[in-house]
Structure formats: structure tokens, C-alpha cells
């Protein structure tokens, strides 16, 4: 066997021994926050369908329409009128001059970050940034400086050090594994002080943060001047219950990405059927005030009911609730015990989270009912007894 393949065998074996082996299951989302997973119907606390829109009958109908794909990159002949309408709506709704569509949030970052910054420049990353942001930063060739999670004093210090080239600060808004929120206003103030730009990944904030679900810029009430320093990423795979992403920014930056973001220039545009679905979805997000209120109630319920568990919930007022376990094996055991009780709340292990911080990631949705959360906490209490 080739030495390379033998090496892979060894690597795979090591992952299994360390209980870090990842496996997929055949999964099908079902109504009312349920999921079919390998043929078993489970109460689902794993998805990011925060507003429960993935099962909305109106959107399911649109997705099913037989409309041709974009057939080419937006720059060749893949920019359909529906894509143009969606970009305009998104820019207006999110409060920016312009927007560009991408097939996913991951692809958006991989294209846009290296288009902004490169060799000789410096990127400043929160330590808990999403993997896509780290990969995109590396791809750019810029020097990478990492600051501790939400530590603005440290970021100020790093930004103040003499460095050649341009500076780009990159942060999640709502951190996907901890549920914490970045101090976006302070990030922008630091960017202003040190002449940097801010790339903000609002994958988990869009639809749920802010009075009207317009995400972190609305939550922090960013002014037009502040927004000029911001490149905003919104995705449709979480609260929108669909898939795809957009970058919102100034006209100038959007024009620049149209020239130079490779994942925009060299990738097939979003299918028109998908754009139609996202336009309808945007209207539903605008009207989703009742779901946002319900979600807040669910967060409160989970926090109150979890008080007497032997594990602590990480501090978070968002639908991302992490039950901190510590080591990998007990986290896996706990997830498995819940699975046997018909509940799917996955264990998250390194390298997705730091070592010794394995956890159950509980994702709340407006599609849950209060009794679903009660059932989850009851199951956790029972698991605590049986795993003692
Ligand atoms: C914070 C964050 N950013 C970006 C992404 C990638 O978005 P997408 O799923 O649209 O590729 C994710 C998805 O897991 C995410 O959690």
C-alpha cells in the first residue's frame, strides 16, 4: 500500500481510539422540531432552525418548483432577475448599500476575505471564530493575530502595534458553540481608532438578533458611518431554514468583490428557484416577531429548569445553549443516553471546541414547545442519576 494511504489508516485509527471519530447519519428534518435520524424519529435539539422556518409550507412549495439553475457564474450568464431582486431586498433590509449572493457562508468567507487582504497585511481574529473564518484568513496569506475571546483590551493592544499593510478584524457576531455575542460596537470603535475594517459573520444572528431580526447591526444600532467599516455576512442556513448566504457592504466593496472574490466570480450563481424561495423567506423573517418572542421564552425556560443539573450552561441569552461537560467520553455518553430517550442533542468535541471543553450543544427553536424543553431537562436529570 502507498505510504500515504498507510499514514491515513493510522490517522483514522488514532481518531477512533481518542473517541474523536466523526460519523454521519441519514437525517431528515420533520415538522415540530423533530428529526428522523437513521430511521429513528427524535426530538431535535441539534439543528439551527431557530425560527422553525425550514418546515414552512410556503417555502417547501417554492423549493419544489422545477425552475432551471443559474447555469453559470453571475458574471457569465448566471445573474437572474430573481437574484438581482434578492440582492436589492437584502441590502435594503439589512441597512447596507449593496449585497452579493453566495452559495454558502463558508464560500462567501473563502472568497471575500482573501479579496480584501493578502500578503503583507494583518488579520485580527477572535480565538473562537468559526472554522470558515480561520480557513479564509489562512488562504489570504495575511499575517494572523489571534486575540482571546471578546478581549477588546488585547485587541486594542495588538492593533496598536506597528505593522505594514492593511488591517482586517474578523469576528463571529453570535459565536456558534458558546452562544456569546461579540461587542460589535466596541469592535467598530477599535477599527475606527486603528484604521481597520471589520468582517462580521452573523450566520447565527440573522433572523434572531435585533428588534426585527435584522441581526447584529440592528442589535447594536450601528450608524451609517459605522457601517462603512463593516463587511457583513448573513447566511440562510440557520434561522432562515434554507441555505445560501450574502455579503452586505458599501457599493464600492460590493463592486470590488464582483471583480475579485473567487468564490463569486468562478462559481455558479444561486439557482433562481432558490432565490425565489429566499425572497419569500425574507418576508417570513420580517413577520417572525412571535417566533422571536417564543424563542426568548424557551431560552428562559431552559435556563430556569437547568439550574439543578450537575452541569452548567455556558452564559448565553441566545438560542445556542451549551451544557458544559468537560471531557469527550462523558459528553458522548450523555448524548447517547439522550438518544436512547428519543432526544438528539449532539456532543461537540475538540477540535470544534477547545480541549477539556466538550459539551452538549442545545439549539433551541421556536418550533419547540415548552413541554419539549421540559422533556429534555427531565431526561438530563435522569441521565445524571444513571451516569453517576
Ligand atoms: C459562524 C458560522 N459561520 C459560517 C458558517 C458557514 O455557513 P454555511 O453553512 O452557509 O456555509 C457557519 C455554519 O456552520 C457558522 O456557524
Short mmCIF file of C-alpha atoms and ligand atoms in Angstrom, two decimals:
data_model
loop_
_atom_site.label_atom_id
_atom_site.label_comp_id
_atom_site.label_asym_id
_atom_site.label_seq_id
_atom_site.Cartn_x
_atom_site.Cartn_y
_atom_site.Cartn_z
CA UNK A 1 0.00 0.00 0.00
CA UNK A 2 1.21 3.54 -0.62
CA UNK A 3 2.90 5.10 2.40
CA UNK A 4 0.41 7.96 2.15
CA UNK A 5 -2.62 5.67 2.43
CA UNK A 6 -0.99 3.72 5.26
CA UNK A 7 -0.48 7.03 7.04
CA UNK A 8 -4.18 7.84 6.62
CA UNK A 9 -5.12 4.46 8.10
CA UNK A 10 -3.05 5.31 11.13
CA UNK A 11 -4.62 8.76 11.46
CA UNK A 12 -8.13 7.34 11.23
CA UNK A 13 -7.33 4.70 13.82
CA UNK A 14 -5.98 7.36 16.19
CA UNK A 15 -9.21 9.36 15.85
CA UNK A 16 -11.22 6.26 16.75
CA UNK A 17 -9.04 5.49 19.77
CA UNK A 18 -9.40 9.06 21.03
CA UNK A 19 -13.18 8.96 20.50
CA UNK A 20 -12.88 11.80 18.02
CA UNK A 21 -14.19 9.77 15.07
CA UNK A 22 -16.99 11.65 13.28
CA UNK A 23 -19.84 9.85 11.60
CA UNK A 24 -22.81 10.94 9.55
CA UNK A 25 -26.36 9.73 9.99
CA UNK A 26 -29.12 9.72 7.38
CA UNK A 27 -31.20 12.66 8.64
CA UNK A 28 -34.50 14.18 7.57
CA UNK A 29 -35.93 17.24 9.36
CA UNK A 30 -39.58 16.78 10.32
CA UNK A 31 -42.23 19.28 11.48
CA UNK A 32 -42.45 20.38 15.13
CA UNK A 33 -38.70 20.27 15.85
CA UNK A 34 -38.39 16.55 15.19
CA UNK A 35 -35.92 14.70 13.02
CA UNK A 36 -35.65 11.26 11.51
CA UNK A 37 -32.12 10.04 12.16
CA UNK A 38 -31.10 6.64 10.86
CA UNK A 39 -34.78 5.70 10.78
CA UNK A 40 -35.46 6.82 14.38
CA UNK A 41 -37.79 9.77 14.99
CA UNK A 42 -36.27 12.08 17.63
CA UNK A 43 -36.99 15.37 19.32
CA UNK A 44 -34.38 17.60 17.72
CA UNK A 45 -32.10 19.97 19.64
CA UNK A 46 -29.32 19.83 17.05
CA UNK A 47 -30.39 21.99 14.09
CA UNK A 48 -30.12 25.76 13.75
CA UNK A 49 -33.67 26.22 12.50
CA UNK A 50 -34.18 28.88 15.18
CA UNK A 51 -37.46 30.22 13.80
CA UNK A 52 -38.78 26.87 12.60
CA UNK A 53 -38.96 28.14 9.01
CA UNK A 54 -37.38 25.06 7.40
CA UNK A 55 -40.77 23.36 7.55
CA UNK A 56 -42.87 26.33 6.44
CA UNK A 57 -45.35 25.03 3.82
CA UNK A 58 -44.99 28.13 1.64
CA UNK A 59 -41.22 27.72 1.34
CA UNK A 60 -41.40 23.96 0.78
CA UNK A 61 -43.71 24.59 -2.17
CA UNK A 62 -41.34 27.14 -3.72
CA UNK A 63 -38.29 24.89 -3.31
CA UNK A 64 -40.13 22.14 -5.15
CA UNK A 65 -40.75 24.29 -8.25
CA UNK A 66 -38.99 22.98 -11.31
CA UNK A 67 -37.04 26.10 -12.27
CA UNK A 68 -33.70 25.85 -14.06
CA UNK A 69 -30.48 26.56 -12.21
CA UNK A 70 -28.41 29.70 -12.81
CA UNK A 71 -26.35 27.71 -15.38
CA UNK A 72 -23.17 29.81 -14.94
CA UNK A 73 -21.29 32.24 -12.75
CA UNK A 74 -23.16 35.52 -12.14
CA UNK A 75 -20.55 37.23 -14.34
CA UNK A 76 -21.18 34.98 -17.35
CA UNK A 77 -24.97 34.47 -17.53
CA UNK A 78 -25.93 33.28 -14.05
CA UNK A 79 -27.29 36.53 -12.57
CA UNK A 80 -31.07 36.02 -12.82
CA UNK A 81 -33.58 38.84 -12.20
CA UNK A 82 -34.62 36.99 -9.02
CA UNK A 83 -31.02 37.13 -7.78
CA UNK A 84 -30.92 40.85 -8.51
CA UNK A 85 -34.22 41.39 -6.67
CA UNK A 86 -32.98 39.35 -3.72
CA UNK A 87 -29.71 41.30 -3.51
CA UNK A 88 -31.60 44.59 -3.51
CA UNK A 89 -34.06 43.44 -0.84
CA UNK A 90 -31.27 42.13 1.34
CA UNK A 91 -29.22 45.31 1.10
CA UNK A 92 -32.24 47.43 1.98
CA UNK A 93 -33.43 45.18 4.79
CA UNK A 94 -30.03 44.78 6.42
CA UNK A 95 -29.27 48.51 6.12
CA UNK A 96 -26.35 48.49 3.69
CA UNK A 97 -25.85 49.98 0.23
CA UNK A 98 -25.35 46.72 -1.62
CA UNK A 99 -25.18 42.96 -1.31
CA UNK A 100 -23.81 39.93 -3.18
CA UNK A 101 -25.18 36.39 -3.03
CA UNK A 102 -23.06 33.30 -2.40
CA UNK A 103 -23.98 29.62 -2.37
CA UNK A 104 -22.90 29.28 1.26
CA UNK A 105 -21.45 31.25 4.15
CA UNK A 106 -18.29 29.18 4.01
CA UNK A 107 -17.78 30.04 0.34
CA UNK A 108 -18.54 33.70 0.94
CA UNK A 109 -15.77 33.99 3.52
CA UNK A 110 -13.32 31.97 1.43
CA UNK A 111 -13.86 34.41 -1.43
CA UNK A 112 -14.30 37.73 0.29
CA UNK A 113 -11.58 37.68 2.96
CA UNK A 114 -8.72 36.95 0.52
CA UNK A 115 -10.22 39.56 -1.83
CA UNK A 116 -9.89 42.13 0.94
CA UNK A 117 -6.49 41.40 2.33
CA UNK A 118 -3.30 39.49 1.49
CA UNK A 119 0.41 39.06 1.96
CA UNK A 120 1.92 41.97 3.88
CA UNK A 121 -1.37 42.77 5.64
CA UNK A 122 -2.63 41.63 9.06
CA UNK A 123 -5.80 39.87 10.19
CA UNK A 124 -7.01 40.00 13.81
CA UNK A 125 -9.20 37.03 14.79
CA UNK A 126 -11.21 36.21 17.92
CA UNK A 127 -9.92 32.90 19.29
CA UNK A 128 -13.36 31.28 18.98
CA UNK A 129 -14.03 32.33 15.39
CA UNK A 130 -15.74 29.80 13.13
CA UNK A 131 -13.52 27.43 11.12
CA UNK A 132 -14.54 29.07 7.83
CA UNK A 133 -13.08 32.39 9.04
CA UNK A 134 -9.82 30.76 10.07
CA UNK A 135 -9.53 28.91 6.76
CA UNK A 136 -10.26 32.08 4.79
CA UNK A 137 -7.71 34.03 6.84
CA UNK A 138 -5.04 31.42 6.10
CA UNK A 139 -5.95 31.39 2.43
CA UNK A 140 -5.44 35.16 2.25
CA UNK A 141 -1.73 34.88 3.09
CA UNK A 142 -2.04 37.79 5.57
CA UNK A 143 -0.33 37.62 8.94
CA UNK A 144 -2.71 36.26 11.59
CA UNK A 145 -3.03 37.69 15.10
CA UNK A 146 -5.43 35.92 17.48
CA UNK A 147 -6.95 37.67 20.50
CA UNK A 148 -8.67 35.95 23.45
CA UNK A 149 -12.44 35.60 23.13
CA UNK A 150 -14.08 39.08 23.18
CA UNK A 151 -10.99 40.64 24.81
CA UNK A 152 -11.14 44.20 23.49
CA UNK A 153 -8.19 45.46 25.53
CA UNK A 154 -5.96 42.82 23.98
CA UNK A 155 -7.29 43.57 20.51
CA UNK A 156 -6.62 47.28 21.04
CA UNK A 157 -3.07 46.42 22.06
CA UNK A 158 -2.49 44.18 19.02
CA UNK A 159 -4.00 46.71 16.60
CA UNK A 160 -1.81 49.46 18.05
CA UNK A 161 1.45 47.67 17.29
CA UNK A 162 3.28 48.90 14.20
CA UNK A 163 2.56 46.65 11.22
CA UNK A 164 2.91 47.21 7.49
CA UNK A 165 -0.11 46.95 5.19
CA UNK A 166 -3.85 46.95 5.90
CA UNK A 167 -5.70 45.64 8.95
CA UNK A 168 -8.83 43.49 8.99
CA UNK A 169 -10.60 42.43 12.18
CA UNK A 170 -12.70 39.26 11.81
CA UNK A 171 -15.31 38.05 14.26
CA UNK A 172 -18.41 35.92 14.59
CA UNK A 173 -21.29 38.02 15.95
CA UNK A 174 -23.08 35.21 17.77
CA UNK A 175 -20.49 32.53 18.50
CA UNK A 176 -21.77 29.20 17.26
CA UNK A 177 -20.53 26.94 20.04
CA UNK A 178 -20.88 29.25 23.06
CA UNK A 179 -23.84 31.45 22.23
CA UNK A 180 -21.90 34.56 23.29
CA UNK A 181 -22.24 37.81 21.36
CA UNK A 182 -19.28 39.87 20.17
CA UNK A 183 -19.19 43.53 21.35
CA UNK A 184 -19.73 44.76 17.79
CA UNK A 185 -19.90 48.46 18.75
CA UNK A 186 -16.55 48.21 20.50
CA UNK A 187 -15.05 46.28 17.60
CA UNK A 188 -16.04 49.06 15.24
CA UNK A 189 -14.72 51.75 17.58
CA UNK A 190 -11.36 49.96 17.63
CA UNK A 191 -11.42 49.64 13.86
CA UNK A 192 -12.04 53.38 13.60
CA UNK A 193 -9.20 54.16 16.01
CA UNK A 194 -6.70 51.93 14.18
CA UNK A 195 -7.96 52.39 10.62
CA UNK A 196 -9.04 48.77 10.19
CA UNK A 197 -12.12 47.19 8.58
CA UNK A 198 -14.40 44.67 10.32
CA UNK A 199 -15.63 41.42 8.73
CA UNK A 200 -18.60 40.26 10.79
CA UNK A 201 -20.00 36.73 10.41
CA UNK A 202 -23.65 36.94 11.52
CA UNK A 203 -24.56 33.37 10.46
CA UNK A 204 -26.31 32.72 13.79
CA UNK A 205 -27.57 36.27 14.41
CA UNK A 206 -29.55 36.89 11.23
CA UNK A 207 -33.27 36.49 11.87
CA UNK A 208 -32.99 36.43 15.65
CA UNK A 209 -30.85 39.34 16.88
CA UNK A 210 -32.28 42.86 16.93
CA UNK A 211 -35.81 44.09 17.33
CA UNK A 212 -36.79 42.94 13.82
CA UNK A 213 -34.36 40.08 13.36
CA UNK A 214 -32.03 42.15 11.19
CA UNK A 215 -29.08 40.72 13.04
CA UNK A 216 -26.15 42.19 14.93
CA UNK A 217 -26.10 45.58 13.12
CA UNK A 218 -29.67 46.17 14.31
CA UNK A 219 -28.96 44.88 17.82
CA UNK A 220 -26.07 47.34 18.16
CA UNK A 221 -27.96 50.09 16.28
CA UNK A 222 -24.99 50.75 14.03
CA UNK A 223 -24.95 54.12 12.29
CA UNK A 224 -24.28 54.68 8.59
CA UNK A 225 -20.77 55.84 9.44
CA UNK A 226 -20.08 52.72 11.49
CA UNK A 227 -21.44 50.51 8.70
CA UNK A 228 -18.88 51.94 6.26
CA UNK A 229 -16.19 49.98 8.14
CA UNK A 230 -18.24 46.79 8.08
CA UNK A 231 -18.38 43.83 5.72
CA UNK A 232 -21.39 41.85 6.89
CA UNK A 233 -22.02 38.14 6.25
CA UNK A 234 -25.55 36.79 6.64
CA UNK A 235 -26.42 33.16 5.94
CA UNK A 236 -29.69 31.41 5.16
CA UNK A 237 -28.79 28.02 6.58
CA UNK A 238 -29.73 28.79 10.19
CA UNK A 239 -32.74 30.92 11.19
CA UNK A 240 -33.87 31.19 7.56
CA UNK A 241 -34.11 27.39 7.45
CA UNK A 242 -32.79 27.27 3.85
CA UNK A 243 -29.19 27.60 2.60
CA UNK A 244 -27.03 30.16 0.82
CA UNK A 245 -25.50 33.43 2.03
CA UNK A 246 -24.96 37.10 1.26
CA UNK A 247 -22.38 39.75 1.91
CA UNK A 248 -23.75 43.25 2.63
CA UNK A 249 -21.46 46.27 2.41
CA UNK A 250 -20.89 49.54 0.53
CA UNK A 251 -21.29 49.78 -3.28
CA UNK A 252 -17.54 50.16 -3.59
CA UNK A 253 -16.75 46.96 -1.69
CA UNK A 254 -19.51 45.02 -3.49
CA UNK A 255 -18.03 46.14 -6.82
CA UNK A 256 -14.63 45.02 -5.64
CA UNK A 257 -15.94 41.56 -4.66
CA UNK A 258 -17.58 41.24 -8.08
CA UNK A 259 -14.09 41.59 -9.57
CA UNK A 260 -12.03 39.65 -7.14
CA UNK A 261 -13.89 37.29 -4.77
CA UNK A 262 -13.07 34.00 -6.48
CA UNK A 263 -15.99 32.08 -4.97
CA UNK A 264 -18.30 34.69 -6.56
CA UNK A 265 -16.54 35.03 -9.91
CA UNK A 266 -15.77 31.35 -10.50
CA UNK A 267 -18.83 29.65 -9.05
CA UNK A 268 -22.34 29.05 -10.44
CA UNK A 269 -24.88 31.62 -9.19
CA UNK A 270 -27.70 30.70 -6.80
CA UNK A 271 -30.48 28.84 -8.65
CA UNK A 272 -33.42 31.14 -9.49
CA UNK A 273 -35.81 28.77 -7.65
CA UNK A 274 -33.67 29.15 -4.58
CA UNK A 275 -33.68 32.96 -4.93
CA UNK A 276 -37.48 32.89 -5.16
CA UNK A 277 -37.61 30.80 -2.02
CA UNK A 278 -35.26 33.18 -0.20
CA UNK A 279 -37.29 36.23 -1.23
CA UNK A 280 -40.37 34.60 0.31
CA UNK A 281 -38.33 33.56 3.33
CA UNK A 282 -37.19 37.13 3.90
CA UNK A 283 -40.84 38.23 4.17
CA UNK A 284 -41.43 35.48 6.74
CA UNK A 285 -38.40 36.56 8.78
CA UNK A 286 -39.75 40.12 8.80
CA UNK A 287 -43.05 38.81 10.23
CA UNK A 288 -41.42 36.38 12.67
CA UNK A 289 -41.80 38.57 15.77
CA UNK A 290 -43.98 35.96 17.54
CA UNK A 291 -41.34 33.27 16.92
CA UNK A 292 -38.58 35.54 18.24
CA UNK A 293 -40.61 36.19 21.38
CA UNK A 294 -41.30 32.48 21.84
CA UNK A 295 -37.62 31.72 21.39
CA UNK A 296 -36.77 34.15 24.20
CA UNK A 297 -39.28 32.36 26.42
CA UNK A 298 -37.71 28.98 25.56
CA UNK A 299 -34.24 30.28 26.45
CA UNK A 300 -35.58 31.48 29.80
CA UNK A 301 -37.35 28.16 30.43
CA UNK A 302 -34.23 26.12 29.71
CA UNK A 303 -32.08 28.32 31.93
CA UNK A 304 -34.55 28.14 34.81
CA UNK A 305 -35.12 24.40 34.58
CA UNK A 306 -31.41 23.58 34.22
CA UNK A 307 -30.37 25.23 37.46
CA UNK A 308 -30.20 22.00 39.44
CA UNK A 309 -28.37 19.90 36.86
CA UNK A 310 -24.86 18.78 37.79
CA UNK A 311 -23.58 20.51 34.62
CA UNK A 312 -23.54 24.24 33.94
CA UNK A 313 -24.99 26.01 30.94
CA UNK A 314 -22.47 28.42 29.40
CA UNK A 315 -23.70 32.01 29.92
CA UNK A 316 -25.78 32.81 26.83
CA UNK A 317 -29.05 34.60 26.16
CA UNK A 318 -29.27 33.22 22.65
CA UNK A 319 -30.77 30.00 21.22
CA UNK A 320 -27.29 28.44 21.30
CA UNK A 321 -27.10 26.87 24.75
CA UNK A 322 -24.05 24.79 25.65
CA UNK A 323 -24.13 22.36 28.53
CA UNK A 324 -20.51 22.18 29.59
CA UNK A 325 -19.34 18.64 30.32
CA UNK A 326 -15.55 18.81 30.03
CA UNK A 327 -14.09 15.56 28.72
CA UNK A 328 -15.05 13.83 25.50
CA UNK A 329 -16.16 10.47 26.85
CA UNK A 330 -18.80 11.67 29.35
CA UNK A 331 -20.12 14.11 26.75
CA UNK A 332 -20.55 11.26 24.26
CA UNK A 333 -22.16 9.09 26.93
CA UNK A 334 -24.63 11.81 27.82
CA UNK A 335 -25.59 12.39 24.18
CA UNK A 336 -26.02 8.63 23.74
CA UNK A 337 -28.22 8.38 26.85
CA UNK A 338 -30.45 11.17 25.50
CA UNK A 339 -30.60 9.44 22.14
CA UNK A 340 -31.95 6.34 23.82
CA UNK A 341 -34.69 8.55 25.28
CA UNK A 342 -35.59 9.88 21.83
CA UNK A 343 -33.72 13.21 22.06
CA UNK A 344 -30.96 14.40 19.76
CA UNK A 345 -28.59 16.94 21.32
CA UNK A 346 -25.13 16.23 19.95
CA UNK A 347 -21.85 16.17 21.86
CA UNK A 348 -19.41 18.72 20.48
CA UNK A 349 -15.78 17.71 20.82
CA UNK A 350 -12.34 19.15 20.03
CA UNK A 351 -11.20 20.45 17.63
CA UNK A 352 -14.57 22.21 17.18
CA UNK A 353 -14.26 23.39 20.80
CA UNK A 354 -11.06 23.73 22.90
CA UNK A 355 -9.70 20.67 24.72
CA UNK A 356 -11.43 19.78 28.02
CA UNK A 357 -14.47 21.79 26.93
CA UNK A 358 -16.58 19.06 25.33
CA UNK A 359 -20.26 19.90 25.64
CA UNK A 360 -23.80 19.21 24.57
CA UNK A 361 -24.85 21.91 22.15
CA UNK A 362 -28.55 22.54 22.67
CA UNK A 363 -30.06 24.52 19.85
CA UNK A 364 -33.45 25.99 20.65
CA UNK A 365 -36.11 26.74 18.07
CA UNK A 366 -39.48 28.44 18.00
CA UNK A 367 -40.70 25.11 16.62
CA UNK A 368 -40.12 23.57 20.07
CA UNK A 369 -42.97 23.55 22.56
CA UNK A 370 -42.44 24.27 26.24
CA UNK A 371 -43.00 20.57 27.04
CA UNK A 372 -40.14 19.62 24.68
CA UNK A 373 -37.74 21.62 26.81
CA UNK A 374 -39.20 20.13 29.98
CA UNK A 375 -38.70 16.69 28.46
CA UNK A 376 -35.08 17.50 27.63
CA UNK A 377 -34.27 18.69 31.15
CA UNK A 378 -36.09 15.74 32.72
CA UNK A 379 -34.01 13.40 30.52
CA UNK A 380 -30.83 15.22 31.59
CA UNK A 381 -31.78 14.77 35.27
CA UNK A 382 -32.37 11.05 34.71
CA UNK A 383 -29.09 10.75 32.79
CA UNK A 384 -27.25 12.47 35.64
CA UNK A 385 -28.59 9.76 38.01
CA UNK A 386 -27.75 6.84 35.74
CA UNK A 387 -24.26 8.08 34.77
CA UNK A 388 -23.19 8.73 38.34
C1 LIG B 1 -20.49 31.05 12.47
C2 LIG B 1 -20.63 30.37 11.16
N1 LIG B 1 -20.16 30.98 10.07
C3 LIG B 1 -20.28 30.42 8.84
C4 LIG B 1 -20.87 29.19 8.67
C5 LIG B 1 -20.95 28.60 7.31
O1 LIG B 1 -22.18 28.91 6.74
P1 LIG B 1 -22.79 27.95 5.63
O2 LIG B 1 -23.39 26.80 6.36
O3 LIG B 1 -23.78 28.78 4.90
O4 LIG B 1 -21.64 27.52 4.77
C6 LIG B 1 -21.41 28.53 9.78
C7 LIG B 1 -22.10 27.23 9.59
O5 LIG B 1 -21.94 26.27 10.22
C8 LIG B 1 -21.27 29.12 11.06
O6 LIG B 1 -21.72 28.50 12.16
#
